[in-house]
Rosetta silent file (secondary structure, phi, psi, omega in degrees, C-alpha in Angstrom):
SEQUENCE: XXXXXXXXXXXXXXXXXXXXXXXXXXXXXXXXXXXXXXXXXXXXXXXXXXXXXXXXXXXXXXXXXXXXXXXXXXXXXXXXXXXXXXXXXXXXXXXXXXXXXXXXXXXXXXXXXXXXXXXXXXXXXXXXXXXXXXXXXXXXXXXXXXXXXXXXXXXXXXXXXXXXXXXXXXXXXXXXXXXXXXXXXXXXXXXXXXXXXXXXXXXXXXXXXXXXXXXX
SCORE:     score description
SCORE:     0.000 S_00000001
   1 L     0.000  157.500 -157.136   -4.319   -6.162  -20.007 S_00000001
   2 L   -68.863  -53.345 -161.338   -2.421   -3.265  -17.755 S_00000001
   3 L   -38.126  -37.940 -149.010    1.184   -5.002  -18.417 S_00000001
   4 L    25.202  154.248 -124.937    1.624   -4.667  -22.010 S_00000001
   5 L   -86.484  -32.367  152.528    3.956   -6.603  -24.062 S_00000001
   6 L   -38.158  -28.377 -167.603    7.385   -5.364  -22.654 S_00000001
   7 L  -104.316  -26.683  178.672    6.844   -7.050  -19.711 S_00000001
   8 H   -81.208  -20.586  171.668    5.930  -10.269  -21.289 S_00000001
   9 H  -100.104   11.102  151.090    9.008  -10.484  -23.824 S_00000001
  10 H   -58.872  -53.845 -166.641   11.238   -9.164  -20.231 S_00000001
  11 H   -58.452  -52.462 -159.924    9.895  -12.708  -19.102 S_00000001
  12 L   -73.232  -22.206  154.492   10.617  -14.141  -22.291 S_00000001
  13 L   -94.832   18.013 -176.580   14.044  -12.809  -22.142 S_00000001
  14 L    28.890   37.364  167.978   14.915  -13.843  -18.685 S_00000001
  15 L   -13.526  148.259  161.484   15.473   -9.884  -18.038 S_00000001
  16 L   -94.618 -156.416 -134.770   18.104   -9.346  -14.894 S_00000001
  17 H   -99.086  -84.193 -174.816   16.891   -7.415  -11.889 S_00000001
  18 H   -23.775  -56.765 -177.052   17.871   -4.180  -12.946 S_00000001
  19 H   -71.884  -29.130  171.870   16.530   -4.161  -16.183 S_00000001
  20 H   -69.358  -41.694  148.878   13.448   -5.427  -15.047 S_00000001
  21 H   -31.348  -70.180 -138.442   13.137   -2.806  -12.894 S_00000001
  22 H   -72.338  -31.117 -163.507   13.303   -0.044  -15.523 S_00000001
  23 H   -37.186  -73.075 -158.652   10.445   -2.493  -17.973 S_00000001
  24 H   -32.951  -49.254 -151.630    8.219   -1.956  -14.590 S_00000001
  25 H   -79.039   -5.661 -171.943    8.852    1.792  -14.035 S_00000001
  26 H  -115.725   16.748  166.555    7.897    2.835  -17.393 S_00000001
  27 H   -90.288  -37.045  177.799    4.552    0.702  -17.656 S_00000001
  28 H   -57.433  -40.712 -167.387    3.828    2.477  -14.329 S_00000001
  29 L  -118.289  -11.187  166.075    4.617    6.078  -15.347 S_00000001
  30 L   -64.240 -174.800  168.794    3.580    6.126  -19.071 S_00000001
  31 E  -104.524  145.516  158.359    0.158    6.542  -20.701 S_00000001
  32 E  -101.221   90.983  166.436   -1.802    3.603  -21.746 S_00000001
  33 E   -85.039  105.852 -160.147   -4.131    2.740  -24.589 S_00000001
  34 L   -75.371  148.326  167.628   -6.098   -0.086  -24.094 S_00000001
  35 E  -130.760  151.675 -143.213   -7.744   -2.085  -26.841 S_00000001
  36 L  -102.568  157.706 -176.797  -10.032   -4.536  -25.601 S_00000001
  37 L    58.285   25.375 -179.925   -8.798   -8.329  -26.422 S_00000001
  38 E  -131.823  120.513  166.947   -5.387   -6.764  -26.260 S_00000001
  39 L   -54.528  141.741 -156.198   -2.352   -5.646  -24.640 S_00000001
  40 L   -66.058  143.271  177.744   -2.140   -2.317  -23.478 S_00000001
  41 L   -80.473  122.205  162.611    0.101    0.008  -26.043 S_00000001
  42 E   -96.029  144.301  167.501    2.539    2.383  -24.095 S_00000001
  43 E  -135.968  161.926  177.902    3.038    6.266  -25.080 S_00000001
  44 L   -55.913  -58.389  139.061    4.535    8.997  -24.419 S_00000001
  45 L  -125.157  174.228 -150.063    1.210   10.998  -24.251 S_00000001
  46 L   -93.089  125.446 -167.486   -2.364   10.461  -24.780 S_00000001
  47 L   -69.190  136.517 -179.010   -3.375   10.904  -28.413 S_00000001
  48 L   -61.940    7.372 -176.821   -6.167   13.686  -28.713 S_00000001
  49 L  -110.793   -5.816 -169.039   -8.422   11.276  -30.943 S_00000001
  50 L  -101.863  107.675  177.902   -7.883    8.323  -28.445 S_00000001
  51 L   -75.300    0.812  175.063  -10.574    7.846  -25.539 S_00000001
  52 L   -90.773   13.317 -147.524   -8.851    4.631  -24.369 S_00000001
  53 E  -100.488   91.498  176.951   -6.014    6.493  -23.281 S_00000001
  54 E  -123.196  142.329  151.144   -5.154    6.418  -19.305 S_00000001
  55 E  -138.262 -166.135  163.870   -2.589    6.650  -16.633 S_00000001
  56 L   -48.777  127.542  164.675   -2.139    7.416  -12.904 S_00000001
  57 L   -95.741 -178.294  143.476   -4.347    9.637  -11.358 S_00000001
  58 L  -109.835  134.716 -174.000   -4.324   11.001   -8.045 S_00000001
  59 L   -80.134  -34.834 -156.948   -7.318   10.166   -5.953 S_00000001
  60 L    69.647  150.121 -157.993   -6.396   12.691   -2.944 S_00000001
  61 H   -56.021  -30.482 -176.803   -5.892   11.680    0.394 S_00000001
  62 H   -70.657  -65.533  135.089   -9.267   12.628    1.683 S_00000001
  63 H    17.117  -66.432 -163.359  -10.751   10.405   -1.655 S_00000001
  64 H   -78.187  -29.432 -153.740   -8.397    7.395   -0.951 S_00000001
  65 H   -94.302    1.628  159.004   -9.103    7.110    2.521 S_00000001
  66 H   -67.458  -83.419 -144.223  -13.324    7.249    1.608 S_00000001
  67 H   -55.107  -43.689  171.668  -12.511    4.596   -0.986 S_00000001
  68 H   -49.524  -68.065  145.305  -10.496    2.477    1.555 S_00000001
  69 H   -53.598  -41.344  163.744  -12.718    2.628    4.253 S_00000001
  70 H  -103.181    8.716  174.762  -15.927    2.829    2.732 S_00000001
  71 H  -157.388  -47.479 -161.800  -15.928    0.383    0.284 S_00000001
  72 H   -51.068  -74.397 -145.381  -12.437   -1.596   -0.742 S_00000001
  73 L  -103.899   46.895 -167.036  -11.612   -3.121    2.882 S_00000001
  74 E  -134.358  150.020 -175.097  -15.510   -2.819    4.428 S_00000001
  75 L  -125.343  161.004  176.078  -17.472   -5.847    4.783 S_00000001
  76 L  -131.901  133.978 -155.336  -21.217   -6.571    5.334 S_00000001
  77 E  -136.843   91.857  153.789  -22.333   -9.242    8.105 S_00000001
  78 L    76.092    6.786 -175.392  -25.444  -10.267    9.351 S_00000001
  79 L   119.203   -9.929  175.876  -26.985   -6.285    8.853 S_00000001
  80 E  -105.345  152.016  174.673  -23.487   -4.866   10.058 S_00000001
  81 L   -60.007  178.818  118.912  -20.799   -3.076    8.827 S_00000001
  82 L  -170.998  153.032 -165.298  -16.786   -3.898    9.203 S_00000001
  83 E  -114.252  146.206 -150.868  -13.520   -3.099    7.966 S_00000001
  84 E   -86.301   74.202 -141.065  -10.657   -5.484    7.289 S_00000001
  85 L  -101.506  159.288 -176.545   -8.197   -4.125    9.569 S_00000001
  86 L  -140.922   17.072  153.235   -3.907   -5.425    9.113 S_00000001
  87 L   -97.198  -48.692 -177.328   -2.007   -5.040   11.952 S_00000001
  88 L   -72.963  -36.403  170.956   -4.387   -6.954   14.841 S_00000001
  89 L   102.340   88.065  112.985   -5.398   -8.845   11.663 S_00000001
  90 L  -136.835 -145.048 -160.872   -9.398   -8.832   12.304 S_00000001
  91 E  -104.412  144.438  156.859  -12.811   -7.210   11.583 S_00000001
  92 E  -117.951  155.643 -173.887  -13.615   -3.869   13.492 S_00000001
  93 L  -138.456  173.896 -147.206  -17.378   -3.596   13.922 S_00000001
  94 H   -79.388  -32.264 -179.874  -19.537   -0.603   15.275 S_00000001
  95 H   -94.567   15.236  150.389  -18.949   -1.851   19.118 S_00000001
  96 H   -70.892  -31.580 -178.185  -15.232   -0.982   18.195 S_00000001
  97 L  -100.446    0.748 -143.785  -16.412    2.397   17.820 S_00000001
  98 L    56.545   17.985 -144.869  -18.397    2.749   20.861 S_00000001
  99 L    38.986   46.916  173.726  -21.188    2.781   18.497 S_00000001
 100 L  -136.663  146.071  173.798  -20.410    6.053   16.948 S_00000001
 101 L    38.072   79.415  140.585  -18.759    7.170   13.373 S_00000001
 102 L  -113.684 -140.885 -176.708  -18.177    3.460   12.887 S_00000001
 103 L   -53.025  150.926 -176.575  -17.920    1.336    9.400 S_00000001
 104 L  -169.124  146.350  178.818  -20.280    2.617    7.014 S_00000001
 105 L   -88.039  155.767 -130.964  -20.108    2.726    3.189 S_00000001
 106 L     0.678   85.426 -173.843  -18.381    5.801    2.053 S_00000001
 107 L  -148.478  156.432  177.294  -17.550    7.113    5.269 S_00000001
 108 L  -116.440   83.677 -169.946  -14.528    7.386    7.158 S_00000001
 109 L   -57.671 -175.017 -153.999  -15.004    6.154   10.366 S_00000001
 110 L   -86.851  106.753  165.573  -13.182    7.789   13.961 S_00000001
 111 L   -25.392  -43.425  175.752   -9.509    7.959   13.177 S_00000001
 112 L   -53.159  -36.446 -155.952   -8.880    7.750   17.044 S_00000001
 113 L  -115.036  -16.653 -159.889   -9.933    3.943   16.695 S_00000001
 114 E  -179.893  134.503 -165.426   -8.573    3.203   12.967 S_00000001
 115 E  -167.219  160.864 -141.698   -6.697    4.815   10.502 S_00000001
 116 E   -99.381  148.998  172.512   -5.172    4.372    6.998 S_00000001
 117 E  -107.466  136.571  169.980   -1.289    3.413    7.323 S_00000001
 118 E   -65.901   57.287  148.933    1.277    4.646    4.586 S_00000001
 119 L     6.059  -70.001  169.480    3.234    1.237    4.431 S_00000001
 120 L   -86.084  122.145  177.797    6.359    3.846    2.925 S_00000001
 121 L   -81.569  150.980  163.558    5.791    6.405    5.167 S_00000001
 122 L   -58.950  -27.778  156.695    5.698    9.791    4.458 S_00000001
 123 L   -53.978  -40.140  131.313    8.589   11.071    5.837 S_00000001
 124 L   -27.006  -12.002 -155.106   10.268    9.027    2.959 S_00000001
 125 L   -87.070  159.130  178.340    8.753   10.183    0.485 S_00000001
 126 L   -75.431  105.597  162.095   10.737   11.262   -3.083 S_00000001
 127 L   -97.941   37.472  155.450   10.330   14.770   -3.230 S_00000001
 128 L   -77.387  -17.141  164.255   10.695   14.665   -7.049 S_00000001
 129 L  -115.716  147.610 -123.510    7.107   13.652   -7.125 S_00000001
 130 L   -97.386  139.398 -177.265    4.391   15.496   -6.187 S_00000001
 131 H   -59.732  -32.956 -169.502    3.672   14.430   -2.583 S_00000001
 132 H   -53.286  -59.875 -169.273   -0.379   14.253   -3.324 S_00000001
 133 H   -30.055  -60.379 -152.569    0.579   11.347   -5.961 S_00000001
 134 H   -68.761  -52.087  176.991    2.451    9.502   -3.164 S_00000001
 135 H   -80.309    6.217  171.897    0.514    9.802   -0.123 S_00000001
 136 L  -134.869   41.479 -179.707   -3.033    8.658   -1.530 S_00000001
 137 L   -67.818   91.450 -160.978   -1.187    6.159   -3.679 S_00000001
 138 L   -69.899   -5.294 -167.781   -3.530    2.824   -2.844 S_00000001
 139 L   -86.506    4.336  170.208   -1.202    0.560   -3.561 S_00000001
 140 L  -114.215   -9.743  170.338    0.591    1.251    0.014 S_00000001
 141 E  -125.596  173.799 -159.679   -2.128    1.810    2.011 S_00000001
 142 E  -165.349  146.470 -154.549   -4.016    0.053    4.029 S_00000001
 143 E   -75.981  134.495 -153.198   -6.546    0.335    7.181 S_00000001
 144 E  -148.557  137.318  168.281   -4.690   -0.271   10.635 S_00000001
 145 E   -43.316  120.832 -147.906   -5.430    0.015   14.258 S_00000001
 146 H   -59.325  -26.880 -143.391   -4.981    3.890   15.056 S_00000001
 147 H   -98.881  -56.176 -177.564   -2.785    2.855   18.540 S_00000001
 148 H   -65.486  -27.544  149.831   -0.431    0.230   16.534 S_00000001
 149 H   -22.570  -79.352  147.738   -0.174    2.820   13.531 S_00000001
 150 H   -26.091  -66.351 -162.856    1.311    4.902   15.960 S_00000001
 151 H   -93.888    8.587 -171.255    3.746    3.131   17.498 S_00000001
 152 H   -88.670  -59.551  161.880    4.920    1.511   14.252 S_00000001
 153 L    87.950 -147.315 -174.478    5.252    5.592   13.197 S_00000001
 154 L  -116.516   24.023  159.422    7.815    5.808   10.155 S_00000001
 155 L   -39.767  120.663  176.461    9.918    2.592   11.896 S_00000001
 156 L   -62.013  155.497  164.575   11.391    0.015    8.754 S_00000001
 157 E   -67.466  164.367  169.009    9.458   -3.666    9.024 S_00000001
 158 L   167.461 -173.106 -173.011   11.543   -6.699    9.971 S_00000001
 159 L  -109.569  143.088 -177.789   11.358   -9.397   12.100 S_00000001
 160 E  -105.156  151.555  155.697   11.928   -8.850   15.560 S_00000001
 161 E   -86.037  -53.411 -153.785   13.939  -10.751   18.391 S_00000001
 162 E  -133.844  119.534 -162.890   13.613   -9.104   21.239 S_00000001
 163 E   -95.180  130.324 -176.081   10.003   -7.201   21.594 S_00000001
 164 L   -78.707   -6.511 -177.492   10.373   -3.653   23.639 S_00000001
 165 L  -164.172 -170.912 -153.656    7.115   -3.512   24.525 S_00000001
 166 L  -131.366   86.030 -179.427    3.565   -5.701   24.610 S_00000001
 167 L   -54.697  151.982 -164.762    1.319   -4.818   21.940 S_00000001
 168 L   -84.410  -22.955  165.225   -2.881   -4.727   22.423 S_00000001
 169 L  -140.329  149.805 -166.863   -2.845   -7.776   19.843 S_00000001
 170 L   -88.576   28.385 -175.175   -0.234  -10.031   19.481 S_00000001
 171 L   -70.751  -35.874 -164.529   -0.456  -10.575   15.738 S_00000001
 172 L  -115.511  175.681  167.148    2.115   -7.664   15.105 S_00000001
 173 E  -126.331  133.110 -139.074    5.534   -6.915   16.985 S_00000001
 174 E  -152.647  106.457 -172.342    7.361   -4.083   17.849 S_00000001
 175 E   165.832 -148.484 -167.995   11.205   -4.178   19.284 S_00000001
 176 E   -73.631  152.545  156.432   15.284   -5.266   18.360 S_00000001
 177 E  -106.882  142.058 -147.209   15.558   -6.484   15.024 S_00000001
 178 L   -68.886    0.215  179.727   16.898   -9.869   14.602 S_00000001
 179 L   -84.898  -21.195 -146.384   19.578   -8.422   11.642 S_00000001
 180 L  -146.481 -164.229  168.048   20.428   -5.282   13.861 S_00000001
 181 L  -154.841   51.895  179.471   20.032   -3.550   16.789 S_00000001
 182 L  -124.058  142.713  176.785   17.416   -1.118   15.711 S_00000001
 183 E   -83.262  128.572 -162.662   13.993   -1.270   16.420 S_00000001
 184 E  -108.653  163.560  167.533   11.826   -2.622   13.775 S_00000001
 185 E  -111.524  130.052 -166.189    7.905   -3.228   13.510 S_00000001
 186 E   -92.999  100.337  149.380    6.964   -7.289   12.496 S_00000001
 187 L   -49.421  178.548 -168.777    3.275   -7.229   10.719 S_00000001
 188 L   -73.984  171.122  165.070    1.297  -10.055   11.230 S_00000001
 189 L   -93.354    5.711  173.855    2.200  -12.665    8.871 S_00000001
 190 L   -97.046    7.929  177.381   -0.805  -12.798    6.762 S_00000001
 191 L  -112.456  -23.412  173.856   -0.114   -9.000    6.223 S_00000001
 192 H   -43.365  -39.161 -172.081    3.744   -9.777    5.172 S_00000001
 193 H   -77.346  -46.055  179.370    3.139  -10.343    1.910 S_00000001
 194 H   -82.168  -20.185 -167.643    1.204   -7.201    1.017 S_00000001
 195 H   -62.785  -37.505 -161.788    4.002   -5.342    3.227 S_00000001
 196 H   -92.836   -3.526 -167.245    6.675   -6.269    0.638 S_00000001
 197 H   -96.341   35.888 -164.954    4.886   -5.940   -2.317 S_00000001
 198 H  -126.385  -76.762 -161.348    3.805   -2.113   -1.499 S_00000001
 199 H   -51.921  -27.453  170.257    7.259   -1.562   -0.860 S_00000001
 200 H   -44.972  -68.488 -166.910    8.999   -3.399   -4.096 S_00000001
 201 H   -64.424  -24.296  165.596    6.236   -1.319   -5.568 S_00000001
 202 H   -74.475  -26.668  176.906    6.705    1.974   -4.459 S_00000001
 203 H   -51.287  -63.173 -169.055   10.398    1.647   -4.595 S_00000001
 204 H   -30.284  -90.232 -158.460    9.764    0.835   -8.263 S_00000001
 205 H   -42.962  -32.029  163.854    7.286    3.410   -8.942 S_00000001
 206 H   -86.788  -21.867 -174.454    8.938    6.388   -7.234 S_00000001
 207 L    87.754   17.606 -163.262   12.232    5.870   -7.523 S_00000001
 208 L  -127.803   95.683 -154.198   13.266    5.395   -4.234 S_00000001
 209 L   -31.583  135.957  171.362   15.868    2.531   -2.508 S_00000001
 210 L   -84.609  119.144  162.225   14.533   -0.119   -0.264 S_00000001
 211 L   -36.683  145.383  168.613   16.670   -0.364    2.893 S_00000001
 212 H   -69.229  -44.824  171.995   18.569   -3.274    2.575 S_00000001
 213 H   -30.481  -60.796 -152.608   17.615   -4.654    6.067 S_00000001
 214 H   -83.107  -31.446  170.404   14.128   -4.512    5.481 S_00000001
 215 H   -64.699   -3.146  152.310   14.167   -5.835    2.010 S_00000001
 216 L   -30.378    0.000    0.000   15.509   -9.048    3.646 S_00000001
């Protein structure tokens, strides 16, 4: 298993937040050699006799967003294609596309209709780590109507009060936020859940502070 035994005697040691952190960041950013019926071993580097030996790769952006799109979040239906989409929260299917460049396995269907969202946006990003790393990272992204993509932009999440404008599905929200008086974007709420744990994780993994607002 990925975790390896640090993180199970942190648990075992009722770790505090902080400390828990650092367990996390260095199972994340080491190398790992797995032994099968085992927990994973962390090192420093990968021994040259060991083929079980792994860490983070980078897929590259073009790569992630194939993998995303053609196969992770794509579904098969009755003879049709469709992709799991997370801001309207449904299926998009080939009369989504106008019946061109729609779902397909490894294909990237037409960005104009759907397109992968950075959950930590890019503008954010640490640039102590190579940017490549960050932006085809999967564990933040995820496939999202191209027009709500947009207007969410590099805006923190939150819950909104007062909505500034009338979104094409009313699953997500866009407007005042009910802590502030900055405009925030609300995912859907079956999408909430993956929102914070992208961000927890990328904080983690990168090094980089979670607004306080939005980690509310």
């Amino acid at each position: 298993p990925y975790y390896s035994q640090n993180l199970y005697t942190a648990f075992k040691l009722h770790t505090h937040d902080d400390e828990m952190k650092y367990v996390l960041k260095r199972i994340l950013r080491m190398y790992h050699v797995s032994k099968q019926g085992q927990l994973d071993n962390l090192v420093d580097r990968c021994p040259t006799t060991e083929k079980s030996c792994y860490s983070q790769i980078s897929l590259g952006y073009d790569r992630a967003r194939v993998f995303l799109m053609g196969y992770l979040y794509l579904i098969k239906q009755n003879n049709q294609y469709y992709i799991k989409e997370s801001y309207c929260n449904r299926y998009y299917g080939r009369e989504d596309f106008g019946g061109k460049s729609g779902p397909a396995p490894q294909k990237i269907p037409d960005g104009r209709v759907i397109n992968v969202e950075h959950t930590w946006p890019q503008s954010r990003f640490n640039g102590g780590f190579g940017k490549d790393y960050q932006k085809s990272d999967l564990h933040h992204l995820f496939p999202t109507d191209s027009q709500l993509n947009s207007i969410r932009g590099n805006k923190k999440f939150g819950e909104v009060s007062k909505d500034e404008m009338e979104l094409k599905c009313g699953q997500s929200r866009f407007g005042i936020s009910t802590l502030s008086h900055r405009e925030v974007f609300e995912p859907p709420n079956d999408h909430k859940g993956r929102v914070a744990r992208a961000l927890f994780y990328f904080s983690v993994r990168y090094d980089i502070a979670i607004d306080p607002e939005e980690e509310k």
